[in-house]
Amino acid sequence: MRLLVTGGCGFIGSNFIRLVLEEHPEDEVLNLDKLTYAGNPENLKDVEGSPRYFFQQGDICEAEDVVKAFAWKPDTAVNFAAETHVDRSITSPEDFVRTDVLGTYRLLEQARELGIRFMQISTDEVYGSISAGSFTEESPLRPNSPYAASKAGADLLVRSYVRTYGVDAVIVRSSNNYGPYQYPEKVIPLFVTNLLEGRKVPLYGEGRNVRDWLYVRDNCRAIDLVLRSGRSGEAYNIGAGQEKTNLELTHIILEIMGKGEESIEYVPDRPGHDLRYSVDTSRLRELGWSPRQDFEGGLRETVRWYRENAAWWEPIKSGEFQRYYLERYGDI
Ligand code: NAD
Ligand code: TYD
């Protein structure tokens, strides 16, 4: 396969490219990435020398950049590129509408013109919050944050390109990922690196919100499976069924890192904070996927990775992130 991957210098995209190059020796990958604050070429340092890996710096919202990437003649395009952090979408929604909606449209247009398969990397957040039970792929989209709404807009565009133009497209909606190379604005790497720096961890509200934690490598295996075997026009939920409240999550992290309750700083809640995400993954499991990584083991491995790779995250935390953090959390 000749795969065009967008947003491959981010957290999940970089893990996905590494998995494809390892598991499919005949595949070639072109990574189109704008290198926003979240994009880091260091995430793919180990594959840079591969003759099967190519990189183009560019913006999925710019028609010229997208046309140039498709001129490489991929037979499949996978769209990871997005603005991804809910808190940033609350303070600066415009970037989310632009990249997550307009950018997806530009890619769809090219996939339509070239007649190639298109995969949209979406999120369980498009369904909104559910207090009991789990959303199926047929549940209505009821997003609550500007991030989730922009991702839902992209999903609906994909649907329309399937119905109207017959584009061969699939969507995956995964739950919260964790693992190596995740930008430390997200809760797990933020808490782990704060504790490594001797700081406290800012827990929103009472820590009662529930997320289903999926190890990034398991997600990448699911994405790869759906890419190659998923039915055209379908969406597939991805989740590990490892639901934890944020308070439970925090206690497990504190225990792994040998810290106590006094390291928790309760801070004001996020506006519109979704209480619980949960997806039914029967459709994906019918394709033969199941998660391999248990939560505690994955979290231990993740803590070990951040402990051993301070050279990766320290420059991030002392760079762009420092101002963002101070404005948000003060000196916690
Ligand atoms: P990330 O923020 O770590 O990385 C995003 C990448 O996209 C960066 O490399 C960035 O430079 C690139 N990018 C942003 N705007 C771009 C543009 N206009 N043109 C080209 N490149 C651009 O994100 P992530 O956590 O790896 O998430 C990847 C995808 O998975 C996103 O679409 C996200 O919505 C989805 N997702 C993430 C999670 C999660 O837990 N992280 C869960 C479900 C779904
Ligand atoms: P996050 O990693 O931002 O992912 P998402 O909002 O996309 O699920 O947050 C995960 C959960 O952790 C969410 O319920 C919000 C909470 N959270 C905190 O309690 N403190 C924090 O500093 C952050 C960033 C998140």
Short mmCIF file of C-alpha atoms and ligand atoms in Angstrom, two decimals:
data_model
loop_
_atom_site.label_atom_id
_atom_site.label_comp_id
_atom_site.label_asym_id
_atom_site.label_seq_id
_atom_site.Cartn_x
_atom_site.Cartn_y
_atom_site.Cartn_z
CA MET A 1 0.00 0.00 0.00
CA ARG A 2 1.02 3.62 -0.59
CA LEU A 3 -0.41 5.40 2.42
CA LEU A 4 -0.87 9.13 2.78
CA VAL A 5 -1.03 9.83 6.53
CA THR A 6 -1.89 13.34 7.71
CA GLY A 7 -0.93 14.53 11.19
CA GLY A 8 1.70 11.79 11.47
CA CYS A 9 3.97 13.88 13.72
CA GLY A 10 1.37 13.89 16.51
CA PHE A 11 0.77 11.32 19.21
CA ILE A 12 -1.41 8.65 17.55
CA GLY A 13 -0.25 9.33 13.97
CA SER A 14 3.41 8.74 14.86
CA ASN A 15 2.59 5.50 16.69
CA PHE A 16 0.50 4.43 13.67
CA ILE A 17 3.26 5.13 11.12
CA ARG A 18 5.72 3.15 13.23
CA LEU A 19 3.28 0.21 13.39
CA VAL A 20 2.63 0.25 9.61
CA LEU A 21 6.34 0.33 8.73
CA GLU A 22 7.01 -2.52 11.17
CA GLU A 23 4.08 -4.76 10.30
CA HIS A 24 3.74 -4.19 6.54
CA PRO A 25 7.21 -4.40 4.94
CA GLU A 26 5.81 -3.65 1.49
CA ASP A 27 4.00 -0.42 2.51
CA GLU A 28 5.23 3.13 1.91
CA VAL A 29 4.08 6.15 3.90
CA LEU A 30 3.93 9.86 3.06
CA ASN A 31 3.33 11.95 6.18
CA LEU A 32 1.71 15.37 5.56
CA ASP A 33 1.94 17.46 8.72
CA LYS A 34 1.78 21.19 9.39
CA LEU A 35 3.95 20.86 12.51
CA THR A 36 1.70 22.86 14.82
CA TYR A 37 2.60 23.07 18.52
CA ALA A 38 1.44 19.42 18.78
CA GLY A 39 3.47 18.11 15.84
CA ASN A 40 6.99 16.99 16.69
CA PRO A 41 9.38 15.37 14.17
CA GLU A 42 11.20 13.85 17.18
CA ASN A 43 8.23 11.46 17.47
CA LEU A 44 9.43 9.71 14.30
CA LYS A 45 13.19 10.11 14.66
CA ASP A 46 13.66 6.31 14.57
CA VAL A 47 11.94 5.90 11.16
CA GLU A 48 13.34 9.01 9.45
CA GLY A 49 16.04 6.99 7.70
CA SER A 50 13.63 4.40 6.29
CA PRO A 51 13.48 4.36 2.46
CA ARG A 52 9.73 3.69 2.83
CA TYR A 53 9.01 6.86 4.84
CA PHE A 54 8.50 10.31 3.28
CA PHE A 55 7.63 13.64 4.89
CA GLN A 56 5.96 16.78 3.54
CA GLN A 57 5.39 19.80 5.75
CA GLY A 58 1.99 21.24 4.81
CA ASP A 59 -1.48 22.27 5.93
CA ILE A 60 -4.52 20.11 5.15
CA CYS A 61 -6.58 23.32 4.81
CA GLU A 62 -4.39 24.59 1.94
CA ALA A 63 -5.54 23.14 -1.40
CA GLU A 64 -2.03 23.49 -2.86
CA ASP A 65 -0.42 21.42 -0.08
CA VAL A 66 -3.10 18.74 -0.33
CA VAL A 67 -2.90 18.49 -4.14
CA LYS A 68 0.88 18.14 -3.86
CA ALA A 69 0.55 15.28 -1.36
CA PHE A 70 -1.97 13.44 -3.54
CA ALA A 71 0.36 13.85 -6.54
CA TRP A 72 2.54 11.25 -4.73
CA LYS A 73 -0.25 8.88 -5.87
CA PRO A 74 -1.28 7.21 -2.63
CA ASP A 75 -3.82 4.40 -2.85
CA THR A 76 -5.23 5.28 0.60
CA ALA A 77 -5.39 8.41 2.79
CA VAL A 78 -5.72 8.35 6.58
CA ASN A 79 -6.58 11.63 8.30
CA PHE A 80 -5.18 12.05 11.81
CA ALA A 81 -4.50 15.79 11.39
CA ALA A 82 -6.63 17.85 13.75
CA GLU A 83 -6.66 20.31 16.59
CA THR A 84 -7.30 17.90 19.45
CA HIS A 85 -7.40 19.44 22.91
CA VAL A 86 -10.85 20.15 24.39
CA ASP A 87 -9.60 22.91 26.73
CA ARG A 88 -7.94 24.77 23.83
CA SER A 89 -11.17 24.40 21.79
CA ILE A 90 -13.01 26.24 24.56
CA THR A 91 -10.63 29.22 24.43
CA SER A 92 -9.85 29.22 20.66
CA PRO A 93 -12.57 27.37 18.70
CA GLU A 94 -11.70 28.86 15.30
CA ASP A 95 -8.59 26.72 14.77
CA PHE A 96 -10.73 23.64 15.38
CA VAL A 97 -13.42 24.59 12.88
CA ARG A 98 -10.75 25.35 10.30
CA THR A 99 -8.54 22.27 10.58
CA ASP A 100 -11.03 19.65 11.69
CA VAL A 101 -13.83 20.61 9.25
CA LEU A 102 -12.28 22.53 6.32
CA GLY A 103 -9.16 20.33 6.34
CA THR A 104 -11.20 17.14 6.16
CA TYR A 105 -13.20 18.62 3.27
CA ARG A 106 -10.01 19.35 1.31
CA LEU A 107 -8.79 15.78 1.76
CA LEU A 108 -12.18 14.32 0.81
CA GLU A 109 -12.18 16.36 -2.40
CA GLN A 110 -8.84 14.87 -3.44
CA ALA A 111 -9.84 11.33 -2.40
CA ARG A 112 -12.94 11.76 -4.57
CA GLU A 113 -10.96 13.06 -7.54
CA LEU A 114 -8.39 10.26 -7.37
CA GLY A 115 -10.95 7.60 -6.46
CA ILE A 116 -8.97 6.31 -3.44
CA ARG A 117 -9.99 4.96 -0.04
CA PHE A 118 -10.28 7.54 2.74
CA MET A 119 -10.15 6.93 6.45
CA GLN A 120 -11.26 9.52 8.98
CA ILE A 121 -9.81 9.28 12.50
CA SER A 122 -12.67 10.44 14.68
CA THR A 123 -13.45 10.24 18.39
CA ASP A 124 -16.05 8.86 20.78
CA GLU A 125 -16.61 12.48 21.86
CA VAL A 126 -18.84 13.07 18.79
CA TYR A 127 -21.64 11.12 20.53
CA GLY A 128 -21.58 13.34 23.62
CA SER A 129 -21.95 12.11 27.19
CA ILE A 130 -23.81 8.96 28.31
CA SER A 131 -24.60 8.24 31.97
CA ALA A 132 -25.27 4.48 31.55
CA GLY A 133 -24.79 1.98 28.71
CA SER A 134 -22.72 2.56 25.56
CA PHE A 135 -23.14 4.31 22.22
CA THR A 136 -23.27 2.22 19.05
CA GLU A 137 -22.20 3.52 15.64
CA GLU A 138 -25.88 4.28 14.90
CA SER A 139 -26.32 6.55 17.95
CA PRO A 140 -26.97 10.20 17.11
CA LEU A 141 -24.05 12.63 17.20
CA ARG A 142 -24.56 15.08 20.09
CA PRO A 143 -21.19 16.76 20.60
CA ASN A 144 -20.79 19.19 23.51
CA SER A 145 -17.41 20.91 23.06
CA PRO A 146 -16.21 22.92 20.05
CA TYR A 147 -13.60 20.14 19.53
CA ALA A 148 -16.23 17.38 19.47
CA ALA A 149 -18.56 19.48 17.29
CA SER A 150 -15.80 20.09 14.73
CA LYS A 151 -14.96 16.37 14.65
CA ALA A 152 -18.67 15.56 14.25
CA GLY A 153 -18.84 18.03 11.36
CA ALA A 154 -16.01 16.12 9.67
CA ASP A 155 -17.77 12.78 10.24
CA LEU A 156 -20.93 14.13 8.60
CA LEU A 157 -18.94 15.40 5.62
CA VAL A 158 -17.41 11.93 5.22
CA ARG A 159 -20.89 10.40 5.33
CA SER A 160 -22.09 12.83 2.67
CA TYR A 161 -19.14 12.02 0.38
CA VAL A 162 -19.99 8.32 0.65
CA ARG A 163 -23.69 8.87 -0.08
CA THR A 164 -23.40 11.60 -2.70
CA TYR A 165 -20.20 10.78 -4.58
CA GLY A 166 -19.70 7.11 -3.73
CA VAL A 167 -16.32 7.75 -2.08
CA ASP A 168 -14.85 4.63 -0.46
CA ALA A 169 -14.54 5.88 3.13
CA VAL A 170 -14.46 4.48 6.67
CA ILE A 171 -14.54 6.25 10.03
CA VAL A 172 -13.09 5.11 13.36
CA ARG A 173 -14.26 6.63 16.65
CA SER A 174 -11.91 5.77 19.44
CA SER A 175 -11.93 6.38 23.16
CA ASN A 176 -9.20 8.22 25.11
CA ASN A 177 -5.71 7.03 24.16
CA TYR A 178 -2.62 6.96 26.34
CA GLY A 179 0.99 5.88 25.83
CA PRO A 180 4.36 7.20 24.59
CA TYR A 181 4.67 10.53 22.70
CA GLN A 182 1.41 12.07 23.98
CA TYR A 183 1.67 15.86 24.31
CA PRO A 184 1.70 16.78 28.00
CA GLU A 185 -1.46 18.93 27.82
CA LYS A 186 -3.56 15.71 28.00
CA VAL A 187 -4.38 14.41 31.45
CA ILE A 188 -2.13 11.33 31.76
CA PRO A 189 1.15 12.82 30.47
CA LEU A 190 0.35 16.11 32.26
CA PHE A 191 -0.09 14.38 35.61
CA VAL A 192 2.89 12.03 35.15
CA THR A 193 5.31 14.79 34.10
CA ASN A 194 4.03 17.18 36.81
CA LEU A 195 4.77 14.52 39.42
CA LEU A 196 8.21 13.89 37.91
CA GLU A 197 8.84 17.65 38.25
CA GLY A 198 7.70 17.58 41.89
CA ARG A 199 4.48 19.52 41.16
CA LYS A 200 0.86 18.79 42.01
CA VAL A 201 -1.77 17.48 39.58
CA PRO A 202 -4.75 19.73 38.69
CA LEU A 203 -7.90 17.59 38.93
CA TYR A 204 -11.06 19.16 37.48
CA GLY A 205 -14.17 19.38 39.68
CA GLU A 206 -14.50 16.37 41.95
CA GLY A 207 -12.79 13.95 39.55
CA ARG A 208 -16.04 12.06 38.89
CA ASN A 209 -15.85 12.13 35.06
CA VAL A 210 -15.35 8.75 33.42
CA ARG A 211 -13.11 7.93 30.44
CA ASP A 212 -12.40 4.57 28.76
CA TRP A 213 -8.60 4.26 28.47
CA LEU A 214 -7.15 2.63 25.35
CA TYR A 215 -3.44 1.94 24.89
CA VAL A 216 -2.26 3.74 21.76
CA ARG A 217 -0.71 0.61 20.20
CA ASP A 218 -4.05 -1.23 20.56
CA ASN A 219 -5.79 1.70 18.88
CA CYS A 220 -3.26 1.68 16.02
CA ARG A 221 -3.81 -2.06 15.48
CA ALA A 222 -7.57 -1.44 15.30
CA ILE A 223 -7.12 1.46 12.86
CA ASP A 224 -4.88 -0.71 10.66
CA LEU A 225 -7.44 -3.53 10.68
CA VAL A 226 -10.37 -1.28 9.78
CA LEU A 227 -8.27 0.42 7.09
CA ARG A 228 -7.63 -2.93 5.37
CA SER A 229 -10.81 -4.89 6.24
CA GLY A 230 -13.50 -2.38 7.27
CA ARG A 231 -16.68 -2.17 5.21
CA SER A 232 -16.84 0.90 3.02
CA GLY A 233 -19.26 3.55 4.28
CA GLU A 234 -19.21 2.24 7.88
CA ALA A 235 -18.05 3.74 11.15
CA TYR A 236 -16.27 1.58 13.77
CA ASN A 237 -16.06 2.37 17.48
CA ILE A 238 -12.77 1.57 19.24
CA GLY A 239 -12.54 1.21 23.02
CA ALA A 240 -10.88 -1.07 25.55
CA GLY A 241 -13.71 -1.26 28.10
CA GLN A 242 -11.34 0.08 30.79
CA GLU A 243 -13.45 2.83 32.31
CA LYS A 244 -12.10 4.84 35.21
CA THR A 245 -13.19 8.00 36.96
CA ASN A 246 -10.53 10.71 36.85
CA LEU A 247 -10.12 10.31 40.61
CA GLU A 248 -9.49 6.54 40.22
CA LEU A 249 -7.04 7.28 37.41
CA THR A 250 -5.24 9.85 39.57
CA HIS A 251 -4.94 7.43 42.49
CA ILE A 252 -3.42 4.73 40.24
CA ILE A 253 -0.88 7.23 38.86
CA LEU A 254 -0.02 8.44 42.37
CA GLU A 255 0.45 4.85 43.54
CA ILE A 256 2.70 3.88 40.61
CA MET A 257 4.80 6.99 41.21
CA GLY A 258 4.98 6.62 44.98
CA LYS A 259 3.13 9.89 45.70
CA GLY A 260 0.29 10.67 48.11
CA GLU A 261 -3.11 12.37 48.20
CA GLU A 262 -1.42 15.72 49.00
CA SER A 263 -0.24 15.85 45.37
CA ILE A 264 -3.82 16.41 44.18
CA GLU A 265 -4.97 20.02 43.63
CA TYR A 266 -8.72 20.24 42.97
CA VAL A 267 -9.32 23.01 40.42
CA PRO A 268 -12.50 24.50 38.88
CA ASP A 269 -14.30 22.21 36.46
CA ARG A 270 -14.11 22.46 32.65
CA PRO A 271 -17.20 24.20 31.17
CA GLY A 272 -19.59 21.70 29.54
CA HIS A 273 -17.45 18.84 30.89
CA ASP A 274 -18.83 15.52 29.53
CA LEU A 275 -19.47 13.16 32.44
CA ARG A 276 -18.86 9.84 30.70
CA TYR A 277 -17.85 8.44 27.32
CA SER A 278 -18.57 4.83 26.48
CA VAL A 279 -18.75 3.02 23.14
CA ASP A 280 -20.00 -0.40 22.09
CA THR A 281 -17.20 -2.10 20.13
CA SER A 282 -19.04 -5.23 18.87
CA ARG A 283 -18.65 -4.23 15.22
CA LEU A 284 -14.88 -3.93 15.53
CA ARG A 285 -14.58 -7.14 17.55
CA GLU A 286 -16.39 -8.99 14.73
CA LEU A 287 -13.39 -8.10 12.54
CA GLY A 288 -11.21 -10.00 15.03
CA TRP A 289 -9.75 -7.19 17.18
CA SER A 290 -9.43 -7.14 20.94
CA PRO A 291 -7.21 -4.99 23.17
CA ARG A 292 -3.97 -6.64 24.33
CA GLN A 293 -2.84 -4.14 26.96
CA ASP A 294 -4.43 -4.07 30.42
CA PHE A 295 -4.77 -0.62 31.96
CA GLU A 296 -2.42 -0.87 34.93
CA GLY A 297 0.31 -2.52 32.85
CA GLY A 298 -0.07 0.11 30.11
CA LEU A 299 0.03 2.91 32.63
CA ARG A 300 3.19 1.52 34.28
CA GLU A 301 4.80 1.27 30.85
CA THR A 302 3.73 4.86 30.06
CA VAL A 303 5.12 6.19 33.35
CA ARG A 304 8.39 4.36 32.63
CA TRP A 305 8.53 5.92 29.14
CA TYR A 306 8.07 9.48 30.47
CA ARG A 307 10.61 8.83 33.24
CA GLU A 308 13.19 7.63 30.71
CA ASN A 309 12.41 10.23 28.06
CA ALA A 310 12.62 13.53 29.94
CA ALA A 311 14.70 14.78 26.98
CA TRP A 312 11.51 14.49 24.89
CA TRP A 313 9.07 16.30 27.19
CA GLU A 314 11.22 18.79 29.12
CA PRO A 315 11.77 21.06 26.09
CA ILE A 316 7.99 20.97 25.42
CA LYS A 317 7.11 21.91 28.98
CA SER A 318 9.61 24.75 29.07
CA GLY A 319 8.63 26.03 25.60
CA GLU A 320 5.19 26.93 24.16
CA PHE A 321 3.53 24.93 26.86
CA GLN A 322 4.89 27.00 29.76
CA ARG A 323 2.79 30.11 28.98
CA TYR A 324 -0.30 27.99 28.29
CA TYR A 325 0.16 26.16 31.59
CA LEU A 326 0.71 29.30 33.66
CA GLU A 327 -2.37 31.00 32.21
CA ARG A 328 -4.49 27.91 32.91
CA TYR A 329 -3.20 26.46 36.12
CA GLY A 330 -1.10 29.23 37.73
CA ASP A 331 1.81 27.82 39.75
CA ILE A 332 0.31 24.38 40.52
P1 NAD B 1 -2.10 15.46 18.34
O1 NAD B 1 -2.65 16.77 18.77
O2 NAD B 1 -1.05 14.80 19.15
O3 NAD B 1 -1.49 15.60 16.86
C1 NAD B 1 -2.15 16.27 15.82
C2 NAD B 1 -1.19 16.33 14.63
O4 NAD B 1 -1.88 16.98 13.54
C3 NAD B 1 0.08 17.15 14.90
O5 NAD B 1 1.20 16.48 14.36
C4 NAD B 1 -0.18 18.46 14.15
O6 NAD B 1 1.01 19.11 13.71
C5 NAD B 1 -1.03 17.97 12.99
N1 NAD B 1 -1.87 19.05 12.41
C6 NAD B 1 -2.71 19.88 13.11
N2 NAD B 1 -3.30 20.74 12.26
C7 NAD B 1 -2.86 20.41 11.01
C8 NAD B 1 -3.13 20.93 9.71
N3 NAD B 1 -3.96 21.96 9.54
N4 NAD B 1 -2.51 20.35 8.65
C9 NAD B 1 -1.66 19.32 8.82
N5 NAD B 1 -1.35 18.81 10.03
C10 NAD B 1 -1.95 19.35 11.11
O7 NAD B 1 -3.36 14.52 18.12
P2 NAD B 1 -3.58 12.98 18.50
O8 NAD B 1 -3.91 12.89 19.94
O9 NAD B 1 -2.49 12.18 17.92
O10 NAD B 1 -4.94 12.70 17.69
C11 NAD B 1 -4.89 12.28 16.33
C12 NAD B 1 -6.30 12.09 15.82
O11 NAD B 1 -7.00 11.14 16.64
C13 NAD B 1 -7.14 13.38 15.87
O12 NAD B 1 -7.91 13.44 14.69
C14 NAD B 1 -8.01 13.21 17.09
O13 NAD B 1 -9.25 13.89 16.93
C15 NAD B 1 -8.21 11.71 17.12
N6 NAD B 1 -8.46 11.12 18.46
C16 NAD B 1 -7.56 11.31 19.47
C17 NAD B 1 -7.78 10.69 20.72
C18 NAD B 1 -6.79 10.84 21.86
O14 NAD B 1 -7.05 10.32 22.96
N7 NAD B 1 -5.64 11.49 21.68
C19 NAD B 1 -8.93 9.92 20.92
C20 NAD B 1 -9.82 9.76 19.86
C21 NAD B 1 -9.57 10.35 18.64
P1 TYD B 2 -8.14 15.08 28.40
O1 TYD B 2 -6.88 14.31 28.50
O2 TYD B 2 -8.07 16.54 28.09
O3 TYD B 2 -9.06 14.30 27.35
P2 TYD B 2 -10.64 14.54 26.96
O4 TYD B 2 -11.11 15.79 27.57
O5 TYD B 2 -10.56 14.64 25.46
O6 TYD B 2 -11.35 13.33 27.45
O7 TYD B 2 -8.94 14.92 29.76
C1 TYD B 2 -9.31 13.64 30.25
C2 TYD B 2 -10.11 13.84 31.52
O8 TYD B 2 -9.26 14.43 32.52
C3 TYD B 2 -11.27 14.81 31.33
O9 TYD B 2 -12.40 14.34 32.07
C4 TYD B 2 -10.76 16.11 31.90
C5 TYD B 2 -9.80 15.67 32.99
N1 TYD B 2 -8.66 16.58 33.22
C6 TYD B 2 -8.37 17.01 34.53
O10 TYD B 2 -9.03 16.65 35.51
N2 TYD B 2 -7.30 17.86 34.69
C7 TYD B 2 -6.54 18.31 33.66
O11 TYD B 2 -5.59 19.11 33.87
C8 TYD B 2 -6.84 17.85 32.33
C9 TYD B 2 -6.03 18.30 31.15
C10 TYD B 2 -7.91 16.99 32.17
#
